[in-house]
Short mmCIF file of C-alpha atoms in Angstrom, two decimals:
data_model
loop_
_atom_site.label_atom_id
_atom_site.label_comp_id
_atom_site.label_asym_id
_atom_site.label_seq_id
_atom_site.Cartn_x
_atom_site.Cartn_y
_atom_site.Cartn_z
CA MET A 44 -50.44 12.17 9.33
CA THR A 45 -47.63 12.29 11.75
CA ARG A 46 -49.06 9.58 13.90
CA MET A 47 -49.51 7.48 10.79
CA ARG A 48 -45.94 8.27 9.67
CA SER A 49 -44.42 7.24 12.97
CA LEU A 50 -46.55 3.86 12.89
CA LEU A 51 -44.95 3.24 9.49
CA ILE A 52 -41.54 3.85 10.70
CA ALA A 53 -42.28 1.43 13.65
CA ILE A 54 -43.35 -1.11 11.31
CA GLY A 55 -40.55 -0.55 9.16
CA GLY A 56 -38.25 -1.09 11.96
CA TRP A 57 -39.77 -4.47 13.36
CA LEU A 58 -39.63 -5.70 9.53
CA LEU A 59 -35.73 -4.76 9.41
CA CYS A 60 -35.27 -6.59 12.70
CA LEU A 61 -37.17 -9.81 11.41
CA GLY A 62 -35.19 -9.39 8.28
CA ALA A 63 -32.06 -9.31 10.18
CA ALA A 64 -32.86 -12.22 12.45
CA ALA A 65 -33.81 -14.56 9.53
CA ASP A 66 -30.34 -13.58 7.82
CA VAL A 67 -28.62 -14.78 10.92
CA ALA A 68 -30.94 -18.08 11.11
CA LEU A 69 -30.77 -18.71 7.60
CA ALA A 70 -27.19 -18.20 6.17
CA SER A 71 -24.56 -15.84 7.18
CA PRO A 72 -24.88 -12.40 5.25
CA LYS A 73 -22.40 -11.57 2.65
CA GLU A 74 -19.32 -10.35 3.56
CA ARG A 75 -17.87 -7.18 1.61
CA LEU A 76 -14.12 -6.15 1.53
CA PHE A 77 -13.15 -2.53 1.43
CA VAL A 78 -10.05 -1.51 -0.29
CA VAL A 79 -8.46 1.78 0.59
CA ASN A 80 -6.80 3.13 -2.38
CA GLN A 81 -4.39 5.77 -1.49
CA GLU A 82 -3.21 7.18 -4.70
CA ASP A 83 -6.53 7.76 -6.75
CA ALA A 84 -8.44 8.56 -3.28
CA THR A 85 -11.30 5.79 -3.72
CA ILE A 86 -12.29 2.78 -1.95
CA THR A 87 -12.93 -0.30 -4.05
CA VAL A 88 -15.82 -2.57 -2.61
CA ILE A 89 -15.48 -6.10 -3.36
CA ASP A 90 -17.88 -9.10 -2.91
CA ALA A 91 -15.87 -11.52 -0.83
CA ALA A 92 -17.40 -14.29 -1.86
CA ALA A 93 -17.76 -13.68 -5.70
CA GLN A 94 -14.23 -12.32 -5.47
CA GLU A 95 -15.39 -9.32 -7.83
CA ALA A 96 -15.27 -5.77 -7.64
CA THR A 97 -18.61 -4.33 -7.22
CA ALA A 98 -18.53 -0.40 -6.58
CA THR A 99 -16.02 2.39 -6.03
CA ILE A 100 -16.47 5.11 -3.29
CA PRO A 101 -14.69 8.49 -4.09
CA VAL A 102 -13.13 9.93 -0.91
CA ALA A 103 -10.96 12.98 0.03
CA ALA A 104 -7.18 12.83 -1.23
CA ALA A 105 -4.50 10.22 0.24
CA PRO A 106 -6.53 8.04 2.33
CA ALA A 107 -4.62 5.63 4.56
CA SER A 108 -6.36 3.18 7.26
CA ILE A 109 -9.98 2.15 7.66
CA ALA A 110 -11.88 0.99 10.77
CA ALA A 111 -15.72 0.04 11.19
CA ALA A 112 -18.50 0.34 13.45
CA GLN A 113 -19.86 -2.96 13.22
CA GLU A 114 -23.09 -2.12 14.83
CA THR A 115 -23.94 0.79 12.53
CA GLY A 116 -21.89 -0.46 9.30
CA GLU A 117 -20.03 3.14 9.29
CA LEU A 118 -16.61 3.17 8.19
CA PHE A 119 -13.96 5.63 9.08
CA VAL A 120 -11.25 6.35 6.72
CA THR A 121 -8.08 8.60 7.95
CA HIS A 122 -6.57 11.20 5.70
CA PRO A 123 -3.04 12.05 7.34
CA GLU A 124 -2.41 14.63 4.46
CA ALA A 125 -5.48 16.48 5.18
CA GLY A 126 -5.86 15.94 9.01
CA GLN A 127 -9.44 14.65 8.61
CA VAL A 128 -11.30 11.44 8.81
CA SER A 129 -14.18 10.37 6.52
CA VAL A 130 -17.21 8.77 7.66
CA VAL A 131 -18.48 6.38 4.89
CA ASP A 132 -22.14 4.66 5.03
CA SER A 133 -21.36 1.49 3.98
CA ALA A 134 -24.95 0.76 2.93
CA LYS A 135 -25.21 3.92 0.49
CA LEU A 136 -21.53 3.48 -0.27
CA ALA A 137 -20.95 7.27 0.04
CA VAL A 138 -19.12 9.77 2.21
CA TRP A 139 -21.63 11.46 4.42
CA ARG A 140 -19.62 13.15 6.54
CA THR A 141 -16.04 14.54 7.67
CA PHE A 142 -14.41 15.01 11.05
CA LYS A 143 -11.67 17.53 10.62
CA ILE A 144 -9.35 16.96 13.51
CA GLY A 145 -5.85 18.35 12.41
CA GLY A 146 -2.62 16.72 12.74
CA ALA A 147 -1.42 13.66 10.44
CA PRO A 148 -4.49 10.87 11.67
CA PHE A 149 -2.88 7.57 10.34
CA GLY A 150 -4.30 4.30 12.00
CA ILE A 151 -7.59 3.91 13.52
CA ALA A 152 -9.63 1.62 15.49
CA VAL A 153 -13.36 1.81 17.07
CA ASP A 154 -13.58 0.83 20.67
CA PRO A 155 -16.48 -1.28 22.30
CA ALA A 156 -18.00 2.00 23.29
CA GLY A 157 -17.97 3.26 19.66
CA ARG A 158 -15.28 5.64 20.17
CA LEU A 159 -12.67 6.20 17.50
CA LEU A 160 -8.98 6.06 18.49
CA VAL A 161 -6.83 7.81 15.97
CA THR A 162 -2.99 7.59 15.93
CA ASP A 163 -1.02 10.77 14.91
CA TRP A 164 2.21 10.07 13.08
CA ASN A 165 3.85 13.46 13.63
CA GLU A 166 2.23 14.25 16.92
CA HIS A 167 2.92 11.01 18.77
CA CYS A 168 -0.21 10.67 20.14
CA VAL A 169 -3.65 8.92 20.03
CA ARG A 170 -6.81 11.21 19.74
CA VAL A 171 -9.99 9.97 21.07
CA LEU A 172 -13.24 10.91 19.24
CA ASP A 173 -16.92 10.47 19.39
CA GLY A 174 -17.73 8.24 16.69
CA ARG A 175 -21.30 10.07 16.25
CA SER A 176 -20.10 13.64 16.53
CA GLY A 177 -16.60 13.80 15.79
CA GLU A 178 -15.65 15.63 18.85
CA ILE A 179 -12.42 15.25 20.46
CA LEU A 180 -12.60 13.55 23.78
CA GLY A 181 -8.88 13.20 24.68
CA ARG A 182 -5.56 12.85 23.57
CA ILE A 183 -3.17 10.17 24.76
CA GLU A 184 0.65 10.57 24.48
CA VAL A 185 2.33 7.30 23.07
CA GLY A 186 5.46 6.53 21.67
CA LYS A 187 7.12 8.10 18.37
CA SER A 188 5.18 7.78 15.00
CA PRO A 189 2.48 5.57 16.12
CA ALA A 190 1.17 3.60 13.13
CA HIS A 191 -1.46 1.02 13.46
CA ILE A 192 -3.75 0.37 16.52
CA VAL A 193 -6.18 -2.21 17.72
CA ALA A 194 -8.88 -2.09 20.24
CA GLY A 195 -10.06 -5.04 22.40
CA ALA A 196 -12.62 -5.23 25.22
CA ASP A 197 -10.69 -3.23 27.77
CA ARG A 198 -7.44 -2.24 26.01
CA ALA A 199 -5.93 -0.68 22.91
CA TYR A 200 -2.42 -1.55 21.54
CA VAL A 201 -0.54 1.02 19.41
CA ALA A 202 2.50 -0.12 17.27
CA ASN A 203 5.02 2.74 17.83
CA ARG A 204 7.15 2.63 14.64
CA GLU A 205 10.01 4.85 15.60
CA SER A 206 10.35 3.76 19.14
CA ASP A 207 10.12 -0.11 18.50
CA SER A 208 7.40 -0.38 21.10
CA VAL A 209 3.58 -0.93 21.70
CA SER A 210 1.59 1.37 24.09
CA VAL A 211 -1.04 -0.26 25.87
CA VAL A 212 -3.88 1.95 26.35
CA ASP A 213 -6.53 1.44 29.35
CA LEU A 214 -9.86 1.98 27.57
CA ALA A 215 -11.57 3.06 31.01
CA THR A 216 -9.01 5.61 32.03
CA LEU A 217 -7.79 6.42 28.37
CA GLU A 218 -4.25 6.28 29.81
CA VAL A 219 -1.14 4.29 28.73
CA SER A 220 -0.93 1.46 31.44
CA GLU A 221 2.30 -0.29 29.88
CA THR A 222 4.90 -0.05 27.00
CA VAL A 223 6.20 -3.27 25.86
CA ALA A 224 9.46 -3.33 23.89
CA VAL A 225 9.32 -5.05 20.53
CA GLY A 226 11.24 -5.35 17.19
CA ARG A 227 12.59 -2.68 15.11
CA ALA A 228 9.93 -0.48 13.53
CA PRO A 229 6.62 -2.11 14.35
CA PHE A 230 4.01 -0.97 12.07
CA ALA A 231 0.92 -3.38 11.58
CA ILE A 232 -0.69 -4.87 14.86
CA GLY A 233 -3.25 -7.59 15.15
CA LEU A 234 -5.36 -8.99 18.23
CA SER A 235 -6.17 -12.61 18.56
CA PRO A 236 -10.07 -13.07 18.90
CA ASP A 237 -9.35 -14.60 22.45
CA GLU A 238 -7.23 -11.48 23.24
CA ALA A 239 -4.55 -13.52 24.52
CA HIS A 240 -1.92 -12.49 22.03
CA VAL A 241 -0.87 -9.16 20.28
CA LEU A 242 0.81 -9.84 17.27
CA VAL A 243 3.13 -7.03 15.88
CA GLY A 244 5.02 -7.01 12.45
CA ASN A 245 8.31 -5.31 12.85
CA VAL A 246 9.32 -3.79 9.35
CA ARG A 247 13.04 -3.32 10.14
CA SER A 248 13.75 -6.41 11.70
CA SER A 249 11.44 -8.42 9.46
CA ASP A 250 9.81 -10.39 12.14
CA MET A 251 6.69 -10.57 14.32
CA SER A 252 6.70 -9.97 18.04
CA VAL A 253 4.19 -12.03 19.87
CA ILE A 254 2.87 -10.34 23.17
CA ASP A 255 1.13 -12.30 25.81
CA THR A 256 -1.53 -9.83 27.08
CA ARG A 257 -1.64 -11.50 30.57
CA ASP A 258 1.72 -10.28 31.72
CA LEU A 259 2.25 -7.76 28.79
CA LYS A 260 5.75 -9.11 27.54
CA ALA A 261 6.97 -10.21 24.01
CA VAL A 262 7.06 -14.09 24.62
CA ALA A 263 8.24 -15.04 21.15
CA THR A 264 9.60 -13.44 18.05
CA VAL A 265 9.00 -15.35 14.85
CA LYS A 266 10.85 -14.55 11.47
CA THR A 267 8.71 -13.32 8.59
CA GLY A 268 9.53 -12.23 5.07
CA SER A 269 11.19 -9.16 4.23
CA LEU A 270 9.56 -5.97 5.31
CA PRO A 271 6.19 -7.27 7.10
CA TYR A 272 3.66 -4.60 6.57
CA GLY A 273 0.34 -6.30 7.38
CA VAL A 274 -0.86 -8.84 10.11
CA ALA A 275 -4.41 -10.61 9.97
CA LEU A 276 -6.00 -13.60 12.16
CA GLN A 277 -8.42 -16.09 10.89
CA PRO A 278 -11.49 -15.60 13.21
CA SER A 279 -10.73 -18.89 14.98
CA GLY A 280 -7.52 -17.62 15.83
CA GLU A 281 -5.50 -20.60 14.27
CA ARG A 282 -3.78 -19.19 11.58
CA VAL A 283 -1.85 -15.76 11.25
CA THR A 284 -1.08 -14.22 8.05
CA VAL A 285 1.76 -11.40 7.62
CA SER A 286 2.17 -9.72 4.20
CA ASN A 287 5.73 -9.24 3.42
CA GLN A 288 6.24 -5.95 1.31
CA GLN A 289 9.95 -6.35 -0.03
CA SER A 290 9.26 -10.18 -0.47
CA GLY A 291 5.97 -9.77 -2.32
CA THR A 292 4.34 -12.70 -0.24
CA LEU A 293 2.02 -13.59 2.42
CA SER A 294 3.57 -15.79 5.21
CA ILE A 295 0.70 -18.23 6.87
CA LEU A 296 1.79 -19.22 10.32
CA ALA A 297 0.05 -21.46 12.81
CA ARG A 298 -0.59 -19.95 16.02
CA ASP A 299 0.36 -23.27 17.75
CA GLY A 300 3.87 -22.94 18.03
CA TRP A 301 4.34 -20.21 15.39
CA ARG A 302 5.24 -22.51 12.67
CA LEU A 303 5.24 -21.21 9.22
CA MET A 304 2.88 -23.30 7.13
CA HIS A 305 3.02 -21.71 3.91
CA THR A 306 4.67 -18.90 1.95
CA ALA A 307 2.51 -17.51 -1.05
CA ARG A 308 3.47 -15.46 -3.79
CA VAL A 309 1.27 -12.47 -3.97
CA GLY A 310 1.31 -8.95 -6.07
CA SER A 311 3.89 -6.35 -5.86
CA TYR A 312 4.44 -4.54 -2.57
CA PRO A 313 1.76 -5.93 -0.69
CA GLU A 314 0.36 -4.27 2.50
CA GLY A 315 -3.14 -4.58 4.28
CA VAL A 316 -4.57 -8.07 4.76
CA ALA A 317 -7.70 -9.56 5.82
CA VAL A 318 -9.28 -13.00 6.40
CA SER A 319 -12.58 -13.95 5.59
CA ARG A 320 -15.01 -14.93 8.21
CA ASP A 321 -15.06 -18.59 7.29
CA GLY A 322 -11.37 -18.54 7.46
CA ARG A 323 -10.80 -19.87 4.27
CA HIS A 324 -9.32 -16.85 2.21
CA ALA A 325 -7.02 -13.90 2.78
CA PHE A 326 -7.27 -10.75 0.74
CA VAL A 327 -4.10 -8.69 0.37
CA ALA A 328 -3.75 -5.20 -0.84
CA ASN A 329 -0.89 -5.07 -3.66
CA TRP A 330 0.10 -1.42 -3.40
CA PHE A 331 2.27 -1.38 -6.46
CA SER A 332 0.52 -3.75 -8.65
CA ASP A 333 -2.95 -2.14 -7.80
CA ASP A 334 -4.74 -5.40 -7.13
CA VAL A 335 -5.86 -7.41 -4.40
CA SER A 336 -4.57 -11.10 -4.09
CA VAL A 337 -6.95 -13.88 -2.95
CA VAL A 338 -5.08 -16.68 -1.00
CA ASP A 339 -6.30 -20.13 -0.09
CA LEU A 340 -5.15 -20.31 3.57
CA GLU A 341 -5.27 -24.31 3.23
CA SER A 342 -3.39 -24.64 -0.02
CA GLY A 343 -1.11 -21.60 0.78
CA ARG A 344 -1.45 -20.62 -2.85
CA GLU A 345 -3.00 -17.31 -4.62
CA THR A 346 -6.06 -18.21 -6.32
CA GLN A 347 -7.33 -15.03 -7.79
CA ARG A 348 -6.29 -11.39 -8.64
CA ILE A 349 -8.81 -8.52 -8.23
CA ASN A 350 -8.13 -5.26 -10.07
CA VAL A 351 -8.87 -2.29 -7.78
CA GLY A 352 -7.92 1.30 -7.55
CA LYS A 353 -4.13 2.78 -7.58
CA GLY A 354 -2.03 2.30 -4.68
CA PRO A 355 -4.14 0.21 -2.15
CA ARG A 356 -2.83 0.16 1.18
CA MET A 357 -5.40 -1.30 3.94
CA VAL A 358 -8.27 -3.43 3.56
CA LEU A 359 -11.33 -4.20 5.86
CA LEU A 360 -13.81 -7.11 5.74
CA LEU A 361 -17.46 -6.45 6.89
CA PRO A 362 -20.45 -8.31 6.92
CA GLN A 363 -23.49 -6.62 4.86
CA LEU A 364 -26.01 -5.10 7.19
CA MET B 31 5.07 45.97 21.71
CA ARG B 32 7.17 43.78 24.04
CA ARG B 33 4.43 41.40 23.95
CA SER B 34 4.21 41.12 20.43
CA LEU B 35 7.97 40.45 20.23
CA PHE B 36 7.42 37.82 22.71
CA LEU B 37 4.78 36.30 20.68
CA MET B 38 6.90 36.37 17.52
CA LEU B 39 9.90 34.74 19.19
CA PHE B 40 7.56 32.16 20.76
CA GLY B 41 6.25 31.59 17.20
CA LEU B 42 9.52 30.89 15.86
CA LEU B 43 10.38 28.52 18.54
CA ALA B 44 7.24 26.76 18.05
CA SER B 45 8.03 26.42 14.31
CA PHE B 46 11.44 25.20 14.86
CA ALA B 47 9.85 22.66 17.16
CA ALA B 48 7.42 21.44 14.62
CA ALA B 49 9.87 21.69 11.58
CA PRO B 50 11.12 18.72 9.49
CA SER B 51 9.63 15.47 10.54
CA ARG B 52 12.11 13.20 9.08
CA ALA B 53 10.83 9.92 10.45
CA HIS B 54 9.26 7.82 7.80
CA GLY B 55 5.92 9.33 6.90
CA PRO B 56 2.50 7.96 6.32
CA THR B 57 2.10 8.64 2.38
CA PRO B 58 4.52 6.49 0.27
CA GLN B 59 5.34 7.35 -3.63
CA LYS B 60 5.95 5.12 -6.27
CA ALA B 61 8.53 4.89 -9.19
CA LEU B 62 9.02 2.46 -12.18
CA GLU B 63 11.46 2.43 -14.83
CA LYS B 64 12.31 -0.20 -17.48
CA ILE B 65 14.78 -0.85 -20.29
CA THR B 66 15.43 -3.23 -22.67
CA ILE B 67 18.94 -4.22 -23.41
CA ALA B 68 20.11 -6.36 -26.33
CA LYS B 69 22.39 -8.78 -24.20
CA PRO B 70 21.15 -12.19 -22.71
CA PRO B 71 19.74 -11.94 -19.30
CA ALA B 72 22.75 -13.65 -17.41
CA GLU B 73 25.37 -11.25 -18.91
CA VAL B 74 22.73 -8.31 -17.54
CA TRP B 75 22.39 -10.02 -14.28
CA ALA B 76 26.39 -10.45 -13.75
CA ALA B 77 26.69 -6.66 -14.01
CA VAL B 78 23.31 -5.51 -11.98
CA GLY B 79 23.41 -8.39 -9.47
CA ALA B 80 26.91 -7.42 -7.86
CA PHE B 81 25.11 -5.30 -5.12
CA SER B 82 28.19 -3.31 -4.12
CA LYS B 83 29.64 -2.87 -7.63
CA ILE B 84 26.68 -0.26 -8.81
CA ASP B 85 29.53 2.22 -9.29
CA LYS B 86 30.59 -0.06 -12.36
CA TRP B 87 27.56 0.90 -14.28
CA HIS B 88 25.64 3.61 -12.72
CA PRO B 89 26.71 7.09 -14.01
CA GLY B 90 25.47 9.02 -11.10
CA VAL B 91 27.53 7.01 -8.68
CA GLU B 92 30.85 8.29 -8.00
CA LYS B 93 31.92 5.19 -6.03
CA SER B 94 30.35 2.43 -3.84
CA SER B 95 31.82 -0.12 -1.54
CA GLY B 96 30.31 -2.50 0.82
CA GLY B 97 29.47 -6.35 1.55
CA ASP B 98 28.59 -9.52 -0.86
CA ASN B 99 25.29 -10.57 -2.20
CA ALA B 100 23.92 -11.90 1.06
CA PRO B 101 20.92 -10.47 2.85
CA GLY B 102 21.93 -7.88 5.56
CA SER B 103 24.74 -6.81 3.62
CA GLU B 104 25.32 -2.75 3.49
CA ARG B 105 26.82 -0.88 0.71
CA THR B 106 27.67 2.98 0.68
CA ILE B 107 27.34 4.90 -2.35
CA THR B 108 28.97 8.10 -3.04
CA LEU B 109 26.72 10.37 -5.56
CA LYS B 110 28.47 12.44 -8.26
CA SER B 111 26.32 15.21 -6.90
CA GLY B 112 27.82 14.79 -3.70
CA GLY B 113 26.93 13.00 -0.42
CA ASP B 114 26.69 9.20 0.56
CA LEU B 115 23.87 7.00 0.93
CA VAL B 116 24.04 3.55 2.97
CA GLU B 117 21.62 0.81 1.81
CA GLY B 118 21.10 -2.47 3.16
CA LEU B 119 20.09 -5.80 0.99
CA ASP B 120 16.95 -7.43 1.99
CA GLU B 121 16.42 -10.12 -0.49
CA TYR B 122 18.33 -11.69 -3.16
CA ASN B 123 17.18 -14.32 -5.53
CA ALA B 124 19.95 -15.25 -8.04
CA GLN B 125 17.80 -17.74 -9.78
CA GLU B 126 14.98 -15.29 -10.49
CA MET B 127 17.67 -12.67 -11.08
CA SER B 128 16.18 -9.98 -8.62
CA PHE B 129 17.03 -8.12 -5.56
CA GLY B 130 15.64 -5.83 -3.02
CA TYR B 131 17.12 -3.23 -0.79
CA ARG B 132 16.51 -0.36 1.45
CA LEU B 133 17.76 3.04 2.71
CA SER B 134 19.64 2.36 5.60
CA LYS B 135 20.72 6.02 6.28
CA GLU B 136 19.24 8.88 4.95
CA ASN B 137 20.86 11.94 3.50
CA ILE B 138 18.03 14.33 2.65
CA GLU B 139 20.72 16.99 1.55
CA ALA B 140 22.07 14.70 -1.08
CA PHE B 141 18.79 12.67 -2.01
CA PRO B 142 15.40 14.26 -0.85
CA VAL B 143 13.82 11.04 0.43
CA SER B 144 13.45 10.25 4.02
CA PHE B 145 13.07 6.23 3.33
CA TYR B 146 12.78 3.90 0.35
CA THR B 147 12.55 0.22 -0.51
CA ALA B 148 13.64 -0.82 -4.03
CA THR B 149 13.54 -4.14 -6.16
CA ILE B 150 15.69 -4.40 -9.41
CA ALA B 151 14.96 -7.56 -11.74
CA VAL B 152 16.28 -8.72 -14.89
CA ARG B 153 14.05 -10.81 -17.34
CA PRO B 154 14.21 -12.27 -20.66
CA ALA B 155 12.67 -10.44 -23.17
CA GLU B 156 12.44 -10.05 -27.19
CA GLY B 157 15.86 -9.25 -28.48
CA GLY B 158 17.72 -9.70 -25.11
CA SER B 159 16.62 -8.56 -21.73
CA GLU B 160 14.35 -6.28 -19.59
CA VAL B 161 15.36 -4.56 -16.57
CA GLU B 162 13.07 -3.37 -14.03
CA TRP B 163 13.85 -1.09 -11.11
CA SER B 164 10.92 -0.12 -8.67
CA GLY B 165 11.05 1.77 -5.74
CA ARG B 166 8.35 3.09 -2.68
CA PHE B 167 9.52 5.88 -0.83
CA TYR B 168 8.71 8.84 1.37
CA ARG B 169 9.43 12.55 0.75
CA ALA B 170 12.27 14.10 2.86
CA ASP B 171 10.08 16.40 5.03
CA THR B 172 7.02 14.14 6.00
CA SER B 173 5.38 16.99 7.94
CA ASN B 174 2.20 18.06 6.28
CA PHE B 175 3.83 21.49 5.13
CA PRO B 176 7.01 20.38 3.35
CA PRO B 177 8.95 23.09 1.47
CA ASP B 178 9.36 22.58 -2.33
CA ASN B 179 12.76 20.93 -2.33
CA LEU B 180 11.60 18.41 0.22
CA ASN B 181 8.12 17.62 -1.16
CA ASP B 182 6.74 14.50 -2.92
CA GLN B 183 7.57 15.96 -6.31
CA ALA B 184 11.18 16.39 -5.47
CA ALA B 185 11.24 12.81 -4.13
CA VAL B 186 9.57 11.23 -7.25
CA ALA B 187 11.87 13.51 -9.43
CA ALA B 188 15.16 12.33 -7.53
CA VAL B 189 14.06 8.70 -7.55
CA GLU B 190 12.98 8.29 -10.96
CA GLY B 191 15.90 10.28 -12.20
CA PHE B 192 18.35 8.06 -10.28
CA PHE B 193 16.63 4.91 -11.89
CA LYS B 194 16.72 6.34 -15.47
CA GLN B 195 20.06 7.27 -15.57
CA GLY B 196 21.54 4.26 -14.01
CA LEU B 197 19.34 1.98 -16.61
CA GLU B 198 20.55 4.30 -19.31
CA GLY B 199 24.17 3.90 -18.35
CA LEU B 200 23.83 0.05 -17.82
CA LYS B 201 22.33 0.06 -21.38
CA ALA B 202 25.09 2.13 -22.87
CA LYS B 203 27.78 -0.03 -21.03
CA LEU B 204 26.73 -3.09 -21.82
CA GLU B 205 25.75 -2.80 -25.35
CA GLY B 206 28.74 -0.71 -25.98
CA ALA B 207 30.86 -3.78 -24.59
CA LYS B 208 32.27 -5.88 -27.56
#
């Protein structure tokens, strides 16, 4: 009986592998957008190709940021008010465990080793968690009120909102190797796919700092709209999108020369932004108007508005496993 | 005995160190107030659109002073209830009759909010105009255990109250004018 069952599991696993391989060969799998709604404590799931909401996942109170483990399809959602991280199964669309880590966890990233890097707004540190057990592996002191964080192959970059700087964390030693001065009140942070540039949205100076990762210096400051709160790049790295909360717009910039290509009018108080894998669309969470704007990056126009839960802040795109 | 005294002292010091984090916090709140005014939009905008002259129509503002309507300008408002707030103009769109501004210097004793951004807009509406005032803000004490006077509810009550009082004052002033 037991032997029979393990044989079945083995065959099932093999079929799954075949299925995954076929998917890659035939067509790219569907992409889904996960929208974190802080006010009504839900995640709205959107079919990115159809541009429509397909599910709602209830989570604990006041969720803020989201990151994914690409391999397992697990989603990690921070709750700064409750000192916890919810773990969401993106296949079952449900929370299946909670990591109670204390403090005020805000920004989150998953590193290549599957560890969670979680900023703490009030304790001015990054906690390092085992992505499977939730065990706290370490604590890294960074600047004041660290907001968002992004992880590359060997380093993570943290935007320190109250220190006007970016902390560079060496992922091998889990130590800050460098601190780079940027504009005023850096909040959102993005890493180009080639890892050559780190892009930081500075809320108070209404501009974007460009950090060259070779010498870890800010090499350009690009004017954005008012109160830039979200940064996302095309997977090709050619275009950078910045959501401007006070202006209610999305700036679309060319990485070549940092030229402003378009300014798209979106919803009210936009924040989180993500770009589809084909590079055609940006999805922007509009915190005040409780919806997501879809912006065509070629024409620079909003083409769709999708209703979501209340107070959407961050968004994440993930291919369906 | 001495040890417990020491522990108490230590606890007291630790609570001081942890106490009110006044940086802009992680969970924003929202407020939205609207009012219709039986006057043409241009007339309403003439009053609302003068960034540093809010004292001319807001009953809760004792006096205000500052720069013109260019982004980057600052105004200082003195509340009737006491205390000053310094605000900076971010966006000004005369054509669309709207502007956006933010709190530049907090004063949580006078107004229990650590940071806010707000937008005020005038639109044509049936019978005259509609004025919409929206804000995004953070409670005064952004730690996870704020006292009642510095929590989310206190912040929401303060901002909603300020918007509502202002819009009612604006309506009364403009509709009362002959």
